[in-house]
Coordinates of C-alpha atoms (C1' of nucleotides) in Angstrom, one line a residue:
Chain W
M1 CA 113.3 228.1 -32.7
E2 CA 116.4 227.1 -30.8
Q3 CA 115.5 229.5 -28.2
T4 CA 113.3 226.9 -26.3
Y5 CA 112.9 227.7 -22.7
G6 CA 111.4 224.9 -20.3
E7 CA 108.6 225.7 -18.1
V8 CA 107.8 223.7 -14.9
N9 CA 104.5 221.9 -14.3
Q10 CA 102.7 221.5 -11.2
L11 CA 104.8 218.4 -10.5
G12 CA 107.9 220.3 -10.9
G13 CA 108.9 218.7 -14.2
V14 CA 110.3 220.9 -16.8
F15 CA 108.7 220.6 -20.1
V16 CA 108.7 222.6 -23.2
N17 CA 105.4 223.9 -24.4
G18 CA 104.5 222.6 -27.6
R19 CA 107.1 220.2 -28.0
P20 CA 107.0 216.4 -27.2
L21 CA 108.5 214.8 -24.4
P22 CA 111.8 213.0 -25.0
N23 CA 111.3 209.6 -26.3
A24 CA 113.2 208.4 -23.3
I25 CA 110.6 209.6 -20.9
R26 CA 107.8 208.5 -23.4
L27 CA 109.5 205.0 -23.2
R28 CA 109.8 204.9 -19.6
I29 CA 106.1 205.9 -19.1
V30 CA 105.2 202.9 -21.0
E31 CA 107.8 200.7 -19.3
L32 CA 106.5 201.6 -16.0
A33 CA 102.9 200.9 -17.1
Q34 CA 103.8 197.6 -18.1
L35 CA 105.5 196.9 -14.7
G36 CA 102.1 197.7 -13.3
I37 CA 102.8 200.9 -12.0
R38 CA 99.6 203.0 -12.1
P39 CA 99.6 206.1 -14.3
C40 CA 99.3 208.4 -11.4
D41 CA 102.6 206.9 -10.0
I42 CA 104.3 207.3 -13.2
S43 CA 103.1 210.8 -13.5
R44 CA 104.4 211.7 -10.1
Q45 CA 107.7 209.9 -10.8
L46 CA 108.5 211.3 -14.1
R47 CA 106.9 214.6 -13.1
V48 CA 104.8 214.3 -16.1
S49 CA 101.0 215.5 -16.2
H50 CA 98.8 212.7 -15.8
G51 CA 97.1 213.9 -18.8
C52 CA 100.2 213.4 -20.7
V53 CA 100.8 210.0 -19.2
S54 CA 97.4 209.0 -19.9
K55 CA 97.7 210.3 -23.5
I56 CA 100.9 208.6 -24.2
L57 CA 99.7 205.3 -22.6
A58 CA 96.4 205.5 -24.8
R59 CA 98.4 206.1 -27.8
Y60 CA 100.8 203.4 -27.2
N61 CA 98.0 200.8 -26.5
E62 CA 96.2 202.1 -29.6
T63 CA 99.0 202.4 -32.1
G64 CA 101.7 200.4 -30.4
S65 CA 104.2 203.3 -30.9
I66 CA 105.4 205.7 -28.1
L67 CA 106.4 208.1 -30.4
P68 CA 104.8 211.6 -30.8
G69 CA 102.7 212.4 -34.1
A70 CA 104.1 214.3 -36.9
I71 CA 104.3 218.0 -36.1
G72 CA 103.6 220.6 -38.3
G73 CA 103.5 220.5 -42.2
S74 CA 100.6 220.0 -44.4
K75 CA 98.3 217.2 -45.4
P76 CA 99.7 215.2 -48.4
R77 CA 98.5 216.6 -51.4
V78 CA 96.0 214.4 -53.1
T79 CA 96.3 216.3 -56.4
T80 CA 99.5 214.7 -57.4
P81 CA 101.0 215.0 -60.9
N82 CA 99.9 211.6 -61.6
V83 CA 96.3 212.2 -60.3
V84 CA 96.1 215.4 -62.6
K85 CA 97.7 213.7 -65.4
N86 CA 94.8 210.8 -65.2
I87 CA 92.2 213.6 -64.7
R88 CA 93.5 215.2 -67.8
E89 CA 93.3 212.2 -69.7
Y90 CA 89.7 211.2 -68.6
K91 CA 88.7 214.8 -69.6
Q92 CA 90.4 214.4 -72.8
G93 CA 88.8 211.2 -73.6
D94 CA 85.5 212.6 -72.6
P95 CA 85.2 216.2 -72.4
G96 CA 81.7 216.0 -71.0
I97 CA 82.8 213.8 -68.3
F98 CA 81.6 214.9 -64.7
A99 CA 83.9 215.5 -61.9
W100 CA 82.2 212.7 -59.9
E101 CA 82.6 210.2 -62.8
I102 CA 86.3 211.3 -62.8
R103 CA 86.4 210.6 -59.2
D104 CA 85.0 207.3 -59.7
R105 CA 87.3 206.5 -62.4
L106 CA 90.3 207.4 -60.4
L107 CA 89.0 204.9 -57.8
A108 CA 88.2 202.2 -60.3
D109 CA 91.5 202.7 -62.0
G110 CA 93.4 202.3 -58.8
V111 CA 94.9 205.7 -59.2
C112 CA 93.7 206.7 -56.1
D113 CA 92.2 204.9 -53.0
K114 CA 89.5 206.0 -51.0
Y115 CA 91.8 207.7 -48.7
N116 CA 93.5 210.1 -51.0
V117 CA 91.0 210.5 -53.8
P118 CA 90.3 214.1 -54.4
S119 CA 87.0 215.5 -53.9
V120 CA 84.6 216.4 -56.5
S121 CA 85.3 219.9 -55.8
S122 CA 89.1 219.3 -56.2
I123 CA 88.7 217.8 -59.4
S124 CA 86.4 220.4 -60.6
R125 CA 89.1 222.9 -59.4
I126 CA 91.8 221.0 -61.3
L127 CA 89.6 220.8 -64.3
R128 CA 89.2 224.6 -64.1
N129 CA 92.7 225.5 -63.2
K130 CA 94.9 223.0 -64.6
I131 CA 93.1 221.3 -67.3
G132 CA 91.4 224.1 -68.7
N133 CA 93.8 224.5 -71.6
F134 CA 94.5 221.1 -73.3
S135 CA 97.3 222.7 -75.4
Q136 CA 99.4 222.8 -72.3
P137 CA 99.3 219.2 -71.1
N138 CA 102.1 219.3 -68.9
Q139 CA 102.0 222.5 -67.3
Y140 CA 101.4 221.0 -63.9
E141 CA 104.3 218.6 -63.8
N142 CA 106.5 221.2 -65.1
G143 CA 105.3 223.8 -62.8
K144 CA 107.1 224.4 -59.4
Q145 CA 104.6 222.8 -57.5
A146 CA 105.1 219.1 -58.4
P147 CA 105.9 217.6 -54.9
P148 CA 106.2 213.9 -55.3
Q149 CA 103.2 213.0 -52.8
S150 CA 103.7 209.5 -53.4
G151 CA 106.7 209.9 -51.2
L152 CA 104.8 212.3 -48.9
S153 CA 104.2 210.2 -45.9
Y154 CA 102.6 212.7 -43.5
Y155 CA 99.9 210.7 -41.9
P156 CA 101.6 207.9 -39.8
Y157 CA 99.6 205.2 -40.3
S158 CA 97.7 205.7 -43.6
Y159 CA 101.2 206.5 -45.5
P160 CA 103.5 203.7 -44.3
T161 CA 106.0 204.7 -46.8
A162 CA 107.6 207.3 -45.0
M163 CA 108.5 210.5 -46.8
S164 CA 112.0 211.6 -46.7
P165 CA 112.6 215.1 -45.7
S166 CA 116.2 213.8 -45.1
G167 CA 117.1 214.9 -48.2
T168 CA 116.7 218.3 -47.1
K169 CA 116.7 218.8 -43.6
M170 CA 118.0 215.8 -41.8
S171 CA 121.0 215.3 -43.9
N172 CA 121.8 218.9 -43.3
H173 CA 122.3 218.2 -39.6
P174 CA 126.3 218.3 -39.4
G175 CA 127.3 215.1 -37.8
V176 CA 124.0 213.4 -38.4
P177 CA 124.7 211.3 -41.0
V178 CA 121.6 209.9 -42.9
T179 CA 122.5 206.2 -43.4
G180 CA 120.7 204.1 -45.8
G181 CA 118.9 202.6 -42.9
H182 CA 117.7 205.8 -41.8
V183 CA 116.6 207.6 -44.8
S184 CA 113.1 206.9 -44.7
I185 CA 112.4 207.8 -41.2
S186 CA 110.8 210.8 -40.0
R187 CA 107.3 211.2 -40.1
G188 CA 106.0 207.8 -40.9
W189 CA 105.8 206.4 -37.7
P190 CA 106.7 202.8 -38.3
S191 CA 110.0 204.1 -39.2
A192 CA 113.5 202.6 -39.3
H193 CA 115.2 204.5 -36.8
T194 CA 117.0 202.4 -34.1
V195 CA 116.7 202.5 -30.4
S196 CA 119.9 203.6 -30.0
N197 CA 119.6 206.7 -32.1
I198 CA 116.2 207.5 -30.4
L199 CA 117.7 207.6 -27.1
G200 CA 120.7 209.2 -28.0
I201 CA 123.1 206.3 -27.4
R202 CA 124.8 207.3 -30.4
A203 CA 125.9 210.3 -28.9
F204 CA 128.1 208.2 -27.0
M205 CA 129.8 207.0 -30.1
D206 CA 129.7 210.1 -32.3
P207 CA 130.4 213.3 -30.4
S208 CA 129.8 215.1 -33.5
A209 CA 126.3 214.1 -33.4
I210 CA 126.1 215.9 -30.2
A211 CA 127.7 218.8 -31.3
S212 CA 125.6 219.2 -34.3
A213 CA 122.5 219.4 -32.4
E214 CA 123.7 222.8 -31.0
G215 CA 122.0 221.8 -27.7
Y216 CA 118.8 220.9 -29.5
A217 CA 119.3 217.5 -30.9
P218 CA 117.4 216.0 -33.8
K219 CA 113.8 216.8 -33.9
M220 CA 111.6 214.4 -32.3
E221 CA 109.7 213.8 -35.5
D222 CA 113.1 212.6 -36.9
W223 CA 113.6 210.0 -34.3
G224 CA 112.8 206.5 -35.4
S225 CA 110.0 204.3 -34.1
V226 CA 110.0 202.8 -30.7
N227 CA 106.7 200.8 -31.2
R228 CA 104.9 197.9 -29.9
A229 CA 107.1 195.6 -31.7
T230 CA 110.0 196.8 -29.8
F231 CA 108.3 196.0 -26.6
T232 CA 106.1 193.0 -26.9
S233 CA 107.0 189.5 -26.5
A234 CA 109.5 187.4 -24.7
H235 CA 110.9 189.9 -22.4
G236 CA 110.6 189.2 -18.7
V237 CA 108.8 192.1 -17.8
N238 CA 105.3 192.3 -19.1
G239 CA 106.0 191.6 -22.4
I240 CA 108.8 193.9 -23.2
D241 CA 111.0 192.4 -25.7
K242 CA 114.4 192.9 -24.8
S243 CA 115.8 190.6 -27.4
A244 CA 114.2 192.5 -30.0
I245 CA 115.4 195.8 -28.5
D246 CA 118.7 194.6 -28.3
A247 CA 118.8 193.3 -31.9
D248 CA 118.0 197.0 -32.9
I249 CA 120.6 198.5 -30.7
K250 CA 123.6 199.2 -32.9
Y251 CA 126.1 199.8 -30.1
P252 CA 127.1 197.9 -27.0
Q253 CA 125.2 198.7 -24.0
P254 CA 126.8 198.5 -20.6
S255 CA 124.1 196.5 -19.0
S256 CA 121.9 193.6 -19.8
T257 CA 119.1 194.9 -17.8
L258 CA 116.3 197.1 -19.0
S259 CA 118.7 199.7 -19.1
S260 CA 120.0 198.3 -22.0
Y261 CA 117.7 199.8 -24.1
V262 CA 116.7 202.8 -22.0
P263 CA 119.9 203.7 -20.9
A264 CA 120.1 206.3 -18.1
C265 CA 121.8 208.6 -20.8
A266 CA 118.3 208.7 -22.3
Y267 CA 118.1 211.5 -19.8
S268 CA 121.3 212.9 -20.4
P269 CA 122.0 216.0 -22.6
S270 CA 122.8 213.7 -25.1
N271 CA 119.1 212.9 -25.4
Q272 CA 116.9 214.7 -27.9
Y273 CA 116.2 218.0 -25.8
G274 CA 118.7 219.3 -24.2
V275 CA 116.0 221.0 -22.5
Y276 CA 114.9 218.3 -20.4
S277 CA 118.2 217.3 -19.2
G278 CA 120.7 219.7 -19.6
P279 CA 119.6 222.0 -21.6
A280 CA 120.9 223.0 -24.5
G281 CA 123.0 226.1 -24.2
S282 CA 120.0 228.1 -24.9
Y283 CA 118.0 226.6 -22.2
V284 CA 119.8 226.8 -18.9
S285 CA 121.5 229.9 -19.9
P286 CA 123.6 231.3 -22.7
G287 CA 127.1 229.9 -22.6
H288 CA 126.4 227.4 -20.3
H289 CA 126.7 224.4 -22.3
W290 CA 125.1 221.2 -21.2
Q291 CA 127.8 219.2 -21.5
A292 CA 129.1 220.7 -18.4
Q293 CA 126.2 219.1 -16.5
G294 CA 126.1 215.8 -18.2
T295 CA 128.4 213.5 -16.5
S296 CA 127.1 210.5 -18.5
L297 CA 128.3 212.0 -21.8
S298 CA 131.8 212.8 -20.6
H299 CA 132.0 209.3 -19.2
P300 CA 130.5 207.0 -21.5
G301 CA 129.5 203.7 -19.7
G302 CA 130.4 205.1 -16.5
G303 CA 128.1 207.8 -16.9
V304 CA 125.3 205.6 -17.3
A305 CA 124.7 205.5 -13.8
M306 CA 122.6 208.3 -13.2
H307 CA 121.1 209.8 -10.1
P308 CA 117.9 211.6 -9.7
S309 CA 119.8 214.7 -9.1
D310 CA 121.0 214.6 -12.5
I311 CA 117.4 214.6 -13.5
H312 CA 116.1 217.0 -11.1
S313 CA 118.7 219.4 -11.0
S314 CA 118.3 219.9 -14.7
M315 CA 114.8 219.4 -14.7
A316 CA 113.9 221.9 -12.2
F317 CA 116.7 224.4 -12.5
K318 CA 114.0 227.2 -13.5
H319 CA 112.0 226.8 -10.0
A320 CA 113.9 224.5 -8.2
V321 CA 112.5 225.6 -5.1
R322 CA 109.4 224.0 -5.9
D323 CA 110.9 220.7 -6.0
G324 CA 111.2 220.9 -2.2
D325 CA 107.8 221.2 -1.4
R326 CA 106.5 218.5 -4.0
K327 CA 106.7 215.6 -1.9
P328 CA 104.1 213.2 -3.4
P329 CA 103.2 210.2 -1.4
S330 CA 104.4 207.0 -2.4
P331 CA 101.8 204.4 -2.5
L332 CA 103.7 202.1 -4.5
S333 CA 104.3 198.6 -3.2
K334 CA 108.0 197.7 -2.0
Q335 CA 108.2 195.6 -5.3
Q336 CA 107.1 198.5 -7.4
Q337 CA 109.4 200.8 -5.7
E338 CA 112.5 198.4 -6.5
A339 CA 111.2 198.1 -9.9
L340 CA 111.3 201.8 -10.2
S341 CA 114.8 201.9 -8.5
N342 CA 116.1 199.2 -10.7
I343 CA 115.0 200.5 -14.0
H344 CA 118.0 202.4 -15.7
G345 CA 119.8 202.7 -12.7
L346 CA 117.7 205.3 -11.5
S347 CA 116.8 206.0 -8.0
L348 CA 113.2 207.2 -8.0
S349 CA 112.7 207.3 -4.4
T350 CA 109.6 209.6 -4.0
S351 CA 111.0 210.5 -0.4
S352 CA 114.2 211.9 -1.6
S353 CA 113.0 214.3 -4.4
Chain G
dA1 C1' 92.2 209.7 -5.6
dG2 C1' 92.5 208.4 -10.1
dC3 C1' 91.5 208.8 -14.9
dG4 C1' 89.7 210.7 -19.1
dT5 C1' 88.9 214.7 -21.7
dG6 C1' 88.7 219.2 -23.9
dA7 C1' 90.5 224.1 -23.8
dC8 C1' 94.5 226.5 -24.0
dG9 C1' 98.9 228.5 -25.5
dG10 C1' 102.5 227.1 -27.8
dT11 C1' 105.8 224.7 -31.9
dT12 C1' 106.5 222.9 -36.2
dG13 C1' 106.8 222.4 -41.0
dA14 C1' 104.4 222.4 -45.7
dC15 C1' 102.7 225.6 -48.7
Chain U
dG1 C1' 112.1 235.1 -46.7
dC2 C1' 107.8 235.6 -44.6
dG3 C1' 103.0 234.7 -43.3
dT4 C1' 99.4 231.3 -43.1
dC5 C1' 97.4 227.2 -42.1
dA6 C1' 96.8 222.8 -39.9
dA7 C1' 98.8 219.5 -37.7
dC8 C1' 101.1 218.2 -33.3
dC9 C1' 102.5 219.0 -28.4
dG10 C1' 102.0 219.0 -22.9
dT11 C1' 99.8 221.1 -19.2
dC12 C1' 96.0 222.3 -16.7
dA13 C1' 91.2 222.3 -15.0
dC14 C1' 87.2 220.1 -14.9
dG15 C1' 83.9 216.3 -14.2

DNA sequence: AGCGTGACGGTTGAC
DNA sequence: GCGTCAACCGTCACG
């Protein structure tokens, strides 16, 4: 798991197969798109496949969130203890009741909604396996499998009440304290994470958070949401709402520009995957701690100024040679070029890559 | 040339 | 603790 090795895509960008792009890059994709930059240009600039850009933008347009979906896990259980209990009661009240009738009653009584009502076959299975013997009314609840599905927010949208694996894993990240405001994050998309956490800003303030990551920072799914609410509105740049973002940032930022919420450090090793930027010990090479590369980390504030080389050197360390022969044309207007250059203090000159 | 889409190989986490 | 399963990921190739 920690042994993640980056791969290099056709554009020379580094990615980790199976893992989402860092939020910072996702954020930048959306930002650049909102600046009017074409997806193909974004793809080239960020060295992310156009398919990925397309997907992220489509997702953002559809959901308002830049975050990846919840990876892994299972669907939320519909046969919660409460449901089983109700089914049992229905069955006890009317031993001849049909499964479909139970299903209807679950809906009618508001025990379930149409999204989480068990199927007739599931109800039949419950009747057969769990309620067959009425003399053991609480076997299910007392059994080992009684996951409180009510708190299991697996699907980002249909279960807005985020589940809280924090009690298990998140809080186990040493140096990644789970504050009250961050408890219910994780898989539920509309979560309570702050942008600062998402972008790794906290790493500036809390070195322990960095150390805790052991080169592979908190999981993407554990990041908070950067959703449309974070962008839209009064911002000067295509609806990007800087004020809303600023309000969400818990730590002072060195700049009042866009970089205030997408600091260059987003690309720094303090960011999620060390992989993309500096690589997490396991990524670059054993013993080569990413902090050695991350100037931004060792120089909070001053390190915010990031150069393409900071990105590219880390992103292309695997096949750095490929970088040289990839000089995508720059069809951007001068204004767009400037926009690209100004964002986050990054110089994204296509000719210099 | 730009973009949408699906196959693919991969990771993740609940069970 | 491990295997299975089903979700997601980004890349790539195709149209």
